Coordinates of N, CA, C and O and ligand atoms in Angstrom, one line a residue:
M18 N -76.6 -21.9 0.0 CA -75.7 -23.0 -0.3 C -75.1 -23.4 1.1 O -74.7 -22.6 1.9
N19 N -75.1 -24.7 1.4 CA -74.5 -25.2 2.6 C -73.0 -25.1 2.7 O -72.3 -25.0 1.7
S20 N -72.5 -25.1 3.9 CA -71.0 -24.9 4.0 C -70.2 -26.0 3.4 O -69.1 -25.8 2.9
E21 N -70.8 -27.2 3.4 CA -70.0 -28.4 2.8 C -69.8 -28.1 1.3 O -68.7 -28.3 0.8
L22 N -70.9 -27.7 0.6 CA -70.8 -27.4 -0.8 C -69.9 -26.2 -1.1 O -69.2 -26.2 -2.1
R23 N -70.0 -25.3 -0.2 CA -69.1 -24.1 -0.3 C -67.6 -24.5 -0.2 O -66.8 -24.0 -1.0
D24 N -67.3 -25.3 0.7 CA -65.9 -25.8 0.8 C -65.5 -26.6 -0.5 O -64.4 -26.4 -1.0
L25 N -66.4 -27.4 -0.9 CA -66.1 -28.2 -2.1 C -65.9 -27.2 -3.3 O -65.0 -27.5 -4.2
Y26 N -66.7 -26.2 -3.4 CA -66.6 -25.2 -4.4 C -65.2 -24.6 -4.5 O -64.6 -24.6 -5.5
Q27 N -64.8 -24.1 -3.3 CA -63.4 -23.6 -3.2 C -62.4 -24.6 -3.6 O -61.4 -24.2 -4.3
E28 N -62.5 -25.8 -3.1 CA -61.6 -26.8 -3.4 C -61.4 -27.1 -4.9 O -60.3 -27.2 -5.4
V29 N -62.6 -27.3 -5.6 CA -62.6 -27.6 -7.0 C -62.0 -26.4 -7.8 O -61.2 -26.6 -8.7
I30 N -62.4 -25.2 -7.5 CA -61.9 -24.0 -8.2 C -60.3 -23.9 -8.0 O -59.6 -23.7 -9.0
I31 N -59.9 -24.1 -6.8 CA -58.4 -24.0 -6.6 C -57.7 -25.1 -7.3 O -56.7 -24.9 -8.0
E32 N -58.2 -26.3 -7.1 CA -57.5 -27.5 -7.6 C -57.4 -27.4 -9.2 O -56.3 -27.6 -9.8
H33 N -58.5 -27.1 -9.8 CA -58.6 -27.1 -11.3 C -57.9 -25.9 -11.9 O -57.4 -25.9 -13.0
S34 N -57.9 -24.8 -11.1 CA -57.2 -23.6 -11.7 C -55.7 -23.8 -11.6 O -54.9 -23.3 -12.4
K35 N -55.2 -24.5 -10.6 CA -53.8 -24.8 -10.5 C -53.3 -25.9 -11.5 O -52.2 -25.8 -12.0
R36 N -54.1 -26.9 -11.6 CA -53.7 -28.0 -12.5 C -54.9 -28.3 -13.5 O -55.6 -29.3 -13.4
P37 N -55.0 -27.4 -14.5 CA -56.2 -27.6 -15.4 C -56.0 -28.9 -16.2 O -54.9 -29.2 -16.7
R38 N -57.1 -29.6 -16.4 CA -57.1 -30.8 -17.2 C -57.3 -30.5 -18.7 O -57.9 -29.5 -19.0
N39 N -56.8 -31.4 -19.5 CA -57.0 -31.2 -21.0 C -56.5 -29.9 -21.5 O -57.1 -29.2 -22.3
Y40 N -55.4 -29.4 -20.9 CA -54.9 -28.1 -21.2 C -53.8 -28.2 -22.2 O -52.6 -28.3 -21.9
H41 N -54.2 -28.2 -23.5 CA -53.3 -28.3 -24.6 C -54.1 -28.1 -25.9 O -55.3 -28.3 -25.9
P42 N -53.4 -27.8 -27.0 CA -54.2 -27.7 -28.2 C -54.5 -29.1 -28.8 O -53.9 -30.1 -28.4
L43 N -55.5 -29.2 -29.7 CA -55.7 -30.4 -30.4 C -55.3 -30.2 -31.8 O -55.6 -29.1 -32.4
A44 N -54.6 -31.1 -32.4 CA -54.1 -31.0 -33.7 C -55.1 -31.6 -34.7 O -56.2 -32.0 -34.4
G45 N -54.7 -31.5 -36.0 CA -55.4 -32.2 -37.1 C -56.8 -31.6 -37.3 O -56.9 -30.4 -37.4
P46 N -57.8 -32.5 -37.5 CA -59.1 -32.0 -37.9 C -59.9 -31.4 -36.8 O -61.1 -31.1 -37.1
A47 N -59.4 -31.1 -35.7 CA -60.1 -30.5 -34.6 C -60.6 -29.1 -35.0 O -59.9 -28.4 -35.7
Q48 N -61.8 -28.7 -34.5 CA -62.3 -27.4 -34.7 C -62.0 -26.6 -33.4 O -62.0 -27.1 -32.3
S49 N -61.9 -25.3 -33.6 CA -61.6 -24.5 -32.4 C -62.3 -23.2 -32.5 O -62.8 -22.7 -33.5
A50 N -62.4 -22.5 -31.3 CA -63.0 -21.2 -31.2 C -62.4 -20.4 -30.1 O -61.9 -21.1 -29.1
Q51 N -62.4 -19.1 -30.2 CA -61.9 -18.3 -29.1 C -62.9 -17.5 -28.4 O -63.9 -17.0 -29.1
G52 N -62.8 -17.4 -27.1 CA -63.8 -16.6 -26.4 C -63.1 -15.5 -25.5 O -61.9 -15.7 -25.1
Y53 N -63.8 -14.4 -25.2 CA -63.2 -13.4 -24.5 C -64.3 -12.8 -23.5 O -65.4 -12.5 -24.0
N54 N -63.9 -12.6 -22.3 CA -64.8 -12.0 -21.3 C -64.2 -10.6 -20.9 O -63.4 -10.6 -20.0
P55 N -64.6 -9.5 -21.6 CA -63.9 -8.3 -21.3 C -64.2 -7.8 -19.9 O -63.4 -7.0 -19.3
L56 N -65.2 -8.2 -19.3 CA -65.6 -7.8 -17.9 C -64.5 -8.1 -16.9 O -64.2 -7.4 -15.9
C57 N -63.8 -9.3 -17.1 CA -62.8 -9.8 -16.2 C -61.5 -9.9 -16.9 O -60.4 -10.0 -16.2
G58 N -61.4 -10.0 -18.2 CA -60.2 -10.2 -18.9 C -59.9 -11.6 -19.3 O -58.8 -11.9 -19.7
D59 N -60.8 -12.5 -19.0 CA -60.6 -13.9 -19.3 C -60.6 -14.2 -20.8 O -61.4 -13.7 -21.6
Q60 N -59.6 -15.0 -21.2 CA -59.5 -15.4 -22.6 C -59.4 -16.9 -22.6 O -58.7 -17.5 -21.8
V61 N -60.1 -17.6 -23.6 CA -60.0 -19.0 -23.6 C -60.1 -19.4 -25.1 O -60.7 -18.8 -25.9
K62 N -59.4 -20.5 -25.4 CA -59.5 -21.1 -26.7 C -59.9 -22.6 -26.5 O -59.3 -23.3 -25.6
V63 N -60.9 -23.0 -27.1 CA -61.5 -24.4 -26.9 C -61.3 -25.2 -28.3 O -61.7 -24.6 -29.3
W64 N -60.8 -26.4 -28.2 CA -60.7 -27.3 -29.3 C -61.7 -28.4 -29.2 O -61.8 -29.0 -28.0
V65 N -62.4 -28.8 -30.2 CA -63.2 -30.0 -30.2 C -62.9 -30.9 -31.4 O -62.7 -30.4 -32.5
L66 N -62.8 -32.2 -31.2 CA -62.7 -33.1 -32.2 C -64.0 -33.9 -32.3 O -64.4 -34.6 -31.4
M67 N -64.8 -33.7 -33.4 CA -66.1 -34.3 -33.5 C -66.0 -35.6 -34.2 O -65.2 -35.8 -35.2
D68 N -66.8 -36.5 -33.8 CA -67.0 -37.8 -34.4 C -68.5 -37.9 -34.7 O -69.2 -38.2 -33.9
D69 N -68.8 -37.6 -36.0 CA -70.2 -37.4 -36.3 C -70.8 -36.3 -35.4 O -70.4 -35.2 -35.3
D70 N -71.8 -36.8 -34.6 CA -72.5 -35.9 -33.7 C -71.9 -35.9 -32.3 O -72.4 -35.2 -31.4
K71 N -70.8 -36.6 -32.1 CA -70.3 -36.8 -30.7 C -69.0 -36.0 -30.6 O -68.2 -35.9 -31.5
V72 N -68.8 -35.5 -29.3 CA -67.5 -34.9 -29.0 C -66.5 -36.0 -28.7 O -66.6 -36.6 -27.6
A73 N -65.6 -36.3 -29.6 CA -64.6 -37.4 -29.4 C -63.5 -36.9 -28.4 O -63.0 -37.6 -27.6
D74 N -63.1 -35.6 -28.6 CA -62.1 -35.1 -27.7 C -62.3 -33.6 -27.6 O -62.8 -32.9 -28.5
V75 N -61.8 -33.1 -26.5 CA -62.0 -31.6 -26.2 C -60.9 -31.1 -25.3 O -60.4 -31.9 -24.4
S76 N -60.4 -29.9 -25.6 CA -59.3 -29.4 -24.8 C -59.4 -27.9 -24.8 O -60.2 -27.3 -25.5
F77 N -58.5 -27.2 -24.0 CA -58.6 -25.8 -24.0 C -57.2 -25.2 -23.6 O -56.4 -25.9 -23.0
E78 N -57.1 -23.9 -23.8 CA -56.0 -23.1 -23.3 C -56.5 -21.8 -23.0 O -57.5 -21.3 -23.6
G79 N -55.9 -21.0 -22.1 CA -56.4 -19.7 -21.8 C -55.7 -19.0 -20.8 O -54.8 -19.6 -20.1
S80 N -56.1 -17.7 -20.6 CA -55.5 -17.0 -19.4 C -56.7 -16.3 -18.8 O -57.5 -15.7 -19.5
G81 N -56.8 -16.3 -17.5 CA -57.9 -15.6 -16.9 C -58.0 -16.0 -15.4 O -57.0 -16.5 -14.9
C82 N -59.1 -15.6 -14.8 CA -59.2 -15.8 -13.4 C -59.4 -17.3 -13.1 O -59.6 -18.2 -13.9
A83 N -59.3 -17.6 -11.8 CA -59.4 -19.0 -11.3 C -60.7 -19.7 -11.7 O -60.7 -20.8 -12.1
I84 N -61.8 -18.9 -11.7 CA -63.1 -19.5 -12.0 C -63.2 -19.9 -13.5 O -63.7 -20.9 -13.8
S85 N -62.7 -19.0 -14.4 CA -62.8 -19.3 -15.8 C -61.9 -20.5 -16.1 O -62.3 -21.3 -17.0
T86 N -60.8 -20.6 -15.5 CA -59.9 -21.7 -15.8 C -60.5 -23.0 -15.2 O -60.5 -24.0 -15.9
A87 N -60.9 -23.0 -14.0 CA -61.5 -24.2 -13.4 C -62.8 -24.6 -14.1 O -63.0 -25.8 -14.3
S88 N -63.6 -23.7 -14.5 CA -64.8 -24.0 -15.2 C -64.5 -24.7 -16.5 O -65.1 -25.8 -16.9
A89 N -63.5 -24.2 -17.3 CA -63.1 -24.8 -18.6 C -62.5 -26.2 -18.3 O -62.8 -27.2 -19.1
S90 N -61.7 -26.4 -17.3 CA -61.1 -27.6 -17.0 C -62.1 -28.7 -16.7 O -62.1 -29.8 -17.2
V91 N -63.1 -28.4 -15.8 CA -64.1 -29.3 -15.4 C -65.0 -29.6 -16.7 O -65.4 -30.8 -16.9
M92 N -65.3 -28.6 -17.4 CA -66.1 -28.8 -18.6 C -65.5 -29.8 -19.6 O -66.2 -30.7 -20.1
T93 N -64.2 -29.7 -19.8 CA -63.6 -30.6 -20.8 C -63.6 -32.0 -20.2 O -63.7 -33.0 -21.0
E94 N -63.5 -32.2 -18.9 CA -63.6 -33.5 -18.3 C -65.0 -34.1 -18.5 O -65.1 -35.3 -18.7
M95 N -66.0 -33.3 -18.5 CA -67.4 -33.8 -18.6 C -67.8 -34.0 -20.0 O -68.8 -34.8 -20.3
M96 N -67.2 -33.4 -21.0 CA -67.8 -33.3 -22.3 C -67.4 -34.4 -23.3 O -68.1 -34.6 -24.3
K97 N -66.3 -35.2 -23.0 CA -65.9 -36.2 -23.9 C -67.0 -37.3 -24.0 O -67.5 -37.8 -23.0
G98 N -67.3 -37.6 -25.2 CA -68.3 -38.7 -25.5 C -69.8 -38.2 -25.6 O -70.7 -38.9 -25.9
K99 N -70.0 -36.9 -25.2 CA -71.3 -36.3 -25.3 C -71.7 -36.0 -26.7 O -70.9 -35.5 -27.5
S100 N -73.0 -36.1 -27.0 CA -73.5 -35.7 -28.3 C -73.7 -34.2 -28.2 O -73.7 -33.6 -27.1
T101 N -73.9 -33.5 -29.3 CA -74.1 -32.1 -29.3 C -75.4 -31.7 -28.5 O -75.4 -30.7 -27.8
D102 N -76.4 -32.5 -28.6 CA -77.7 -32.3 -27.9 C -77.4 -32.4 -26.4 O -77.9 -31.6 -25.6
E103 N -76.7 -33.4 -26.0 CA -76.3 -33.6 -24.6 C -75.5 -32.4 -24.1 O -75.7 -31.9 -22.9
A104 N -74.6 -31.9 -24.9 CA -73.8 -30.8 -24.5 C -74.6 -29.5 -24.3 O -74.5 -28.8 -23.4
E105 N -75.6 -29.3 -25.2 CA -76.5 -28.2 -25.1 C -77.3 -28.3 -23.8 O -77.5 -27.3 -23.1
A106 N -77.8 -29.5 -23.6 CA -78.7 -29.7 -22.4 C -77.9 -29.4 -21.1 O -78.4 -28.8 -20.2
L107 N -76.6 -29.9 -21.1 CA -75.8 -29.7 -19.9 C -75.5 -28.2 -19.8 O -75.5 -27.7 -18.6
F108 N -75.2 -27.5 -20.9 CA -74.9 -26.0 -20.8 C -76.1 -25.3 -20.2 O -76.0 -24.4 -19.3
S109 N -77.3 -25.7 -20.7 CA -78.5 -25.0 -20.2 C -78.7 -25.2 -18.7 O -79.0 -24.3 -18.0
T110 N -78.5 -26.5 -18.2 CA -78.6 -26.7 -16.8 C -77.6 -26.0 -16.0 O -77.8 -25.4 -14.9
F111 N -76.3 -26.0 -16.5 CA -75.2 -25.3 -15.9 C -75.5 -23.8 -15.8 O -75.3 -23.2 -14.8
H112 N -76.1 -23.2 -16.9 CA -76.4 -21.8 -16.9 C -77.4 -21.5 -15.9 O -77.3 -20.5 -15.2
D113 N -78.5 -22.3 -15.8 CA -79.5 -22.1 -14.8 C -78.9 -22.1 -13.4 O -79.2 -21.3 -12.5
L114 N -78.0 -23.0 -13.2 CA -77.3 -23.2 -11.9 C -76.5 -22.0 -11.5 O -76.7 -21.5 -10.4
V115 N -75.7 -21.5 -12.4 CA -74.8 -20.4 -12.0 C -75.5 -19.0 -12.0 O -75.1 -18.1 -11.3
T116 N -76.7 -19.0 -12.6 CA -77.5 -17.7 -12.5 C -78.5 -17.8 -11.4 O -79.3 -17.0 -11.2
G117 N -78.5 -19.0 -10.7 CA -79.4 -19.1 -9.5 C -80.8 -19.5 -9.8 O -81.6 -19.4 -8.9
R118 N -81.0 -19.9 -11.0 CA -82.4 -20.4 -11.4 C -82.5 -21.8 -10.9 O -81.5 -22.6 -11.0
D119 N -83.6 -22.2 -10.3 CA -83.8 -23.5 -9.8 C -83.9 -24.5 -10.9 O -84.6 -24.3 -11.9
S120 N -83.1 -25.6 -10.8 CA -83.2 -26.7 -11.7 C -83.8 -27.9 -11.0 O -83.7 -28.0 -9.8
A121 N -84.3 -28.8 -11.8 CA -84.8 -30.1 -11.2 C -83.6 -30.9 -10.6 O -82.5 -30.8 -11.1
E122 N -83.9 -31.6 -9.6 CA -82.9 -32.4 -8.9 C -82.1 -33.3 -9.8 O -80.9 -33.4 -9.8
D123 N -82.9 -34.0 -10.7 CA -82.2 -35.0 -11.6 C -81.3 -34.3 -12.6 O -80.3 -34.8 -13.1
E124 N -81.6 -33.0 -13.0 CA -80.7 -32.3 -13.9 C -79.4 -31.9 -13.1 O -78.4 -32.0 -13.7
I125 N -79.6 -31.6 -11.9 CA -78.4 -31.2 -11.0 C -77.5 -32.5 -10.9 O -76.3 -32.4 -11.0
D126 N -78.1 -33.6 -10.8 CA -77.4 -34.9 -10.7 C -76.5 -35.1 -11.9 O -75.4 -35.5 -11.8
E127 N -77.1 -34.8 -13.1 CA -76.4 -35.0 -14.3 C -75.1 -34.1 -14.4 O -74.2 -34.4 -15.1
L128 N -75.1 -33.0 -13.7 CA -74.0 -32.1 -13.8 C -72.7 -32.6 -13.1 O -71.6 -32.2 -13.4
G129 N -72.9 -33.6 -12.2 CA -71.7 -34.2 -11.5 C -70.9 -33.1 -10.9 O -71.5 -32.3 -10.1
K130 N -69.6 -33.1 -11.2 CA -68.7 -32.1 -10.5 C -69.1 -30.7 -10.8 O -68.7 -29.8 -10.0
L131 N -69.7 -30.5 -12.0 CA -70.1 -29.1 -12.3 C -71.0 -28.5 -11.3 O -71.1 -27.2 -11.2
A132 N -71.7 -29.3 -10.5 CA -72.7 -28.8 -9.6 C -72.1 -27.8 -8.5 O -72.8 -26.9 -8.0
V133 N -70.8 -28.0 -8.3 CA -70.2 -27.1 -7.3 C -70.1 -25.7 -7.8 O -70.0 -24.7 -7.0
F134 N -70.3 -25.5 -9.1 CA -70.3 -24.1 -9.6 C -71.5 -23.3 -9.3 O -71.7 -22.2 -9.6
G135 N -72.5 -24.0 -8.6 CA -73.6 -23.3 -8.0 C -73.2 -22.2 -7.1 O -73.9 -21.2 -6.9
G136 N -72.0 -22.3 -6.5 CA -71.4 -21.2 -5.7 C -71.3 -19.9 -6.4 O -71.3 -18.8 -5.8
V137 N -71.1 -20.0 -7.8 CA -71.0 -18.8 -8.6 C -72.2 -17.9 -8.5 O -72.2 -16.7 -8.6
S138 N -73.4 -18.5 -8.3 CA -74.7 -17.7 -8.3 C -74.7 -16.7 -7.2 O -75.4 -15.7 -7.2
E139 N -73.8 -16.8 -6.2 CA -73.7 -15.8 -5.1 C -72.9 -14.7 -5.5 O -72.8 -13.7 -4.8
F140 N -72.2 -14.8 -6.7 CA -71.3 -13.7 -7.2 C -71.7 -13.4 -8.6 O -71.0 -13.9 -9.5
P141 N -72.7 -12.7 -8.9 CA -73.2 -12.5 -10.2 C -72.2 -12.0 -11.2 O -72.2 -12.3 -12.4
A142 N -71.2 -11.2 -10.7 CA -70.1 -10.7 -11.6 C -69.3 -11.8 -12.2 O -68.6 -11.7 -13.2
R143 N -69.3 -13.0 -11.5 CA -68.5 -14.1 -12.0 C -69.2 -15.1 -12.9 O -68.6 -16.0 -13.4
V144 N -70.5 -14.8 -13.2 CA -71.2 -15.8 -14.0 C -70.6 -15.9 -15.4 O -70.5 -17.0 -16.0
K145 N -70.2 -14.7 -15.9 CA -69.5 -14.7 -17.3 C -68.2 -15.5 -17.3 O -67.8 -16.0 -18.3
C146 N -67.5 -15.4 -16.2 CA -66.2 -16.2 -16.0 C -66.5 -17.7 -16.2 O -65.8 -18.4 -16.8
A147 N -67.6 -18.1 -15.5 CA -67.9 -19.5 -15.5 C -68.5 -20.0 -16.8 O -68.3 -21.2 -17.2
T148 N -69.2 -19.1 -17.5 CA -69.9 -19.6 -18.7 C -69.1 -19.3 -20.0 O -69.5 -19.9 -21.1
L149 N -68.0 -18.5 -19.9 CA -67.3 -18.2 -21.1 C -66.8 -19.4 -21.9 O -67.0 -19.5 -23.1
C150 N -66.3 -20.4 -21.2 CA -65.8 -21.6 -21.9 C -66.9 -22.4 -22.6 O -66.7 -23.0 -23.6
W151 N -68.1 -22.3 -22.0 CA -69.3 -23.0 -22.6 C -69.7 -22.3 -23.9 O -70.0 -23.0 -24.9
H152 N -69.8 -21.0 -23.9 CA -70.1 -20.3 -25.1 C -69.1 -20.6 -26.2 O -69.4 -20.7 -27.3
T153 N -67.8 -20.7 -25.7 CA -66.7 -20.9 -26.7 C -66.8 -22.3 -27.2 O -66.6 -22.6 -28.4
L154 N -67.1 -23.3 -26.4 CA -67.3 -24.7 -26.8 C -68.4 -24.8 -27.9 O -68.2 -25.4 -28.9
R155 N -69.5 -24.1 -27.6 CA -70.6 -24.1 -28.5 C -70.2 -23.6 -29.9 O -70.6 -24.1 -30.9
A156 N -69.4 -22.5 -29.9 CA -68.9 -21.9 -31.1 C -68.0 -22.8 -31.8 O -68.0 -23.0 -33.1
A157 N -67.2 -23.5 -31.1 CA -66.2 -24.5 -31.7 C -67.0 -25.6 -32.3 O -66.6 -26.1 -33.4
I158 N -68.0 -26.2 -31.7 CA -68.8 -27.2 -32.2 C -69.5 -26.8 -33.5 O -69.5 -27.5 -34.5
A159 N -70.0 -25.5 -33.5 CA -70.6 -25.0 -34.7 C -69.7 -24.6 -35.8 O -70.1 -24.2 -36.9
G160 N -68.4 -24.6 -35.5 CA -67.4 -24.3 -36.4 C -67.3 -22.8 -36.8 O -67.0 -22.4 -37.9
K161 N -67.6 -22.0 -35.7 CA -67.6 -20.5 -35.9 C -66.2 -20.0 -35.8 O -65.5 -20.2 -34.8
E162 N -65.8 -19.2 -36.8 CA -64.4 -18.7 -36.8 C -64.2 -17.5 -36.0 O -63.2 -17.3 -35.4
D163 N -65.2 -16.6 -36.0 CA -65.1 -15.3 -35.3 C -65.0 -15.5 -33.8 O -65.8 -16.3 -33.2
P164 N -64.1 -14.8 -33.1 CA -64.1 -14.9 -31.7 C -65.4 -14.5 -31.0 O -66.0 -13.6 -31.5
I165 N -65.8 -15.1 -30.0 CA -67.0 -14.7 -29.3 C -66.7 -14.0 -28.1 O -65.6 -14.1 -27.5
T166 N -67.6 -13.1 -27.7 CA -67.4 -12.3 -26.5 C -68.7 -12.4 -25.6 O -69.8 -12.6 -26.2
T167 N -68.5 -12.3 -24.3 CA -69.6 -12.4 -23.4 C -70.4 -11.1 -23.4 O -71.5 -11.0 -22.8
E168 N -69.9 -10.0 -24.0 CA -70.6 -8.7 -23.9 C -71.4 -8.5 -25.2 O -71.0 -9.0 -26.2
Ligands
LIG27 ZN1 -63.0 -14.2 -14.7

């Protein structure tokens, strides 16, 4: 990873962990799920408001390390208006990125700001911190009541 991307990685993590976006519950007919990463102690709750097959709104709350909070914050920014298929595709590309698997250039482009989380691939212990919110989002979309865990 080049130094420019590394700086950006630090910047995004710090900025989003200090001032997380969409950090509030969603009321009404929104679905929610809870996730836990025992390895690091990260906890997150994700709310989604579905409009047919589309994510109309998404939010989260949680307590955990800077990476888990920043990842959830950027995820909620990216996810509004996405269909469940698009959300799955994005998760898959994101997962490849943070686990250091090569993805096609155009897939990386689609990640937008999420691409900076490629920095996580240099710290395998933090992969679960970065992906926790995504597993939880998936559970929320599926309407799963049981808390999910990364272990
Ligand atoms: Zn963590």
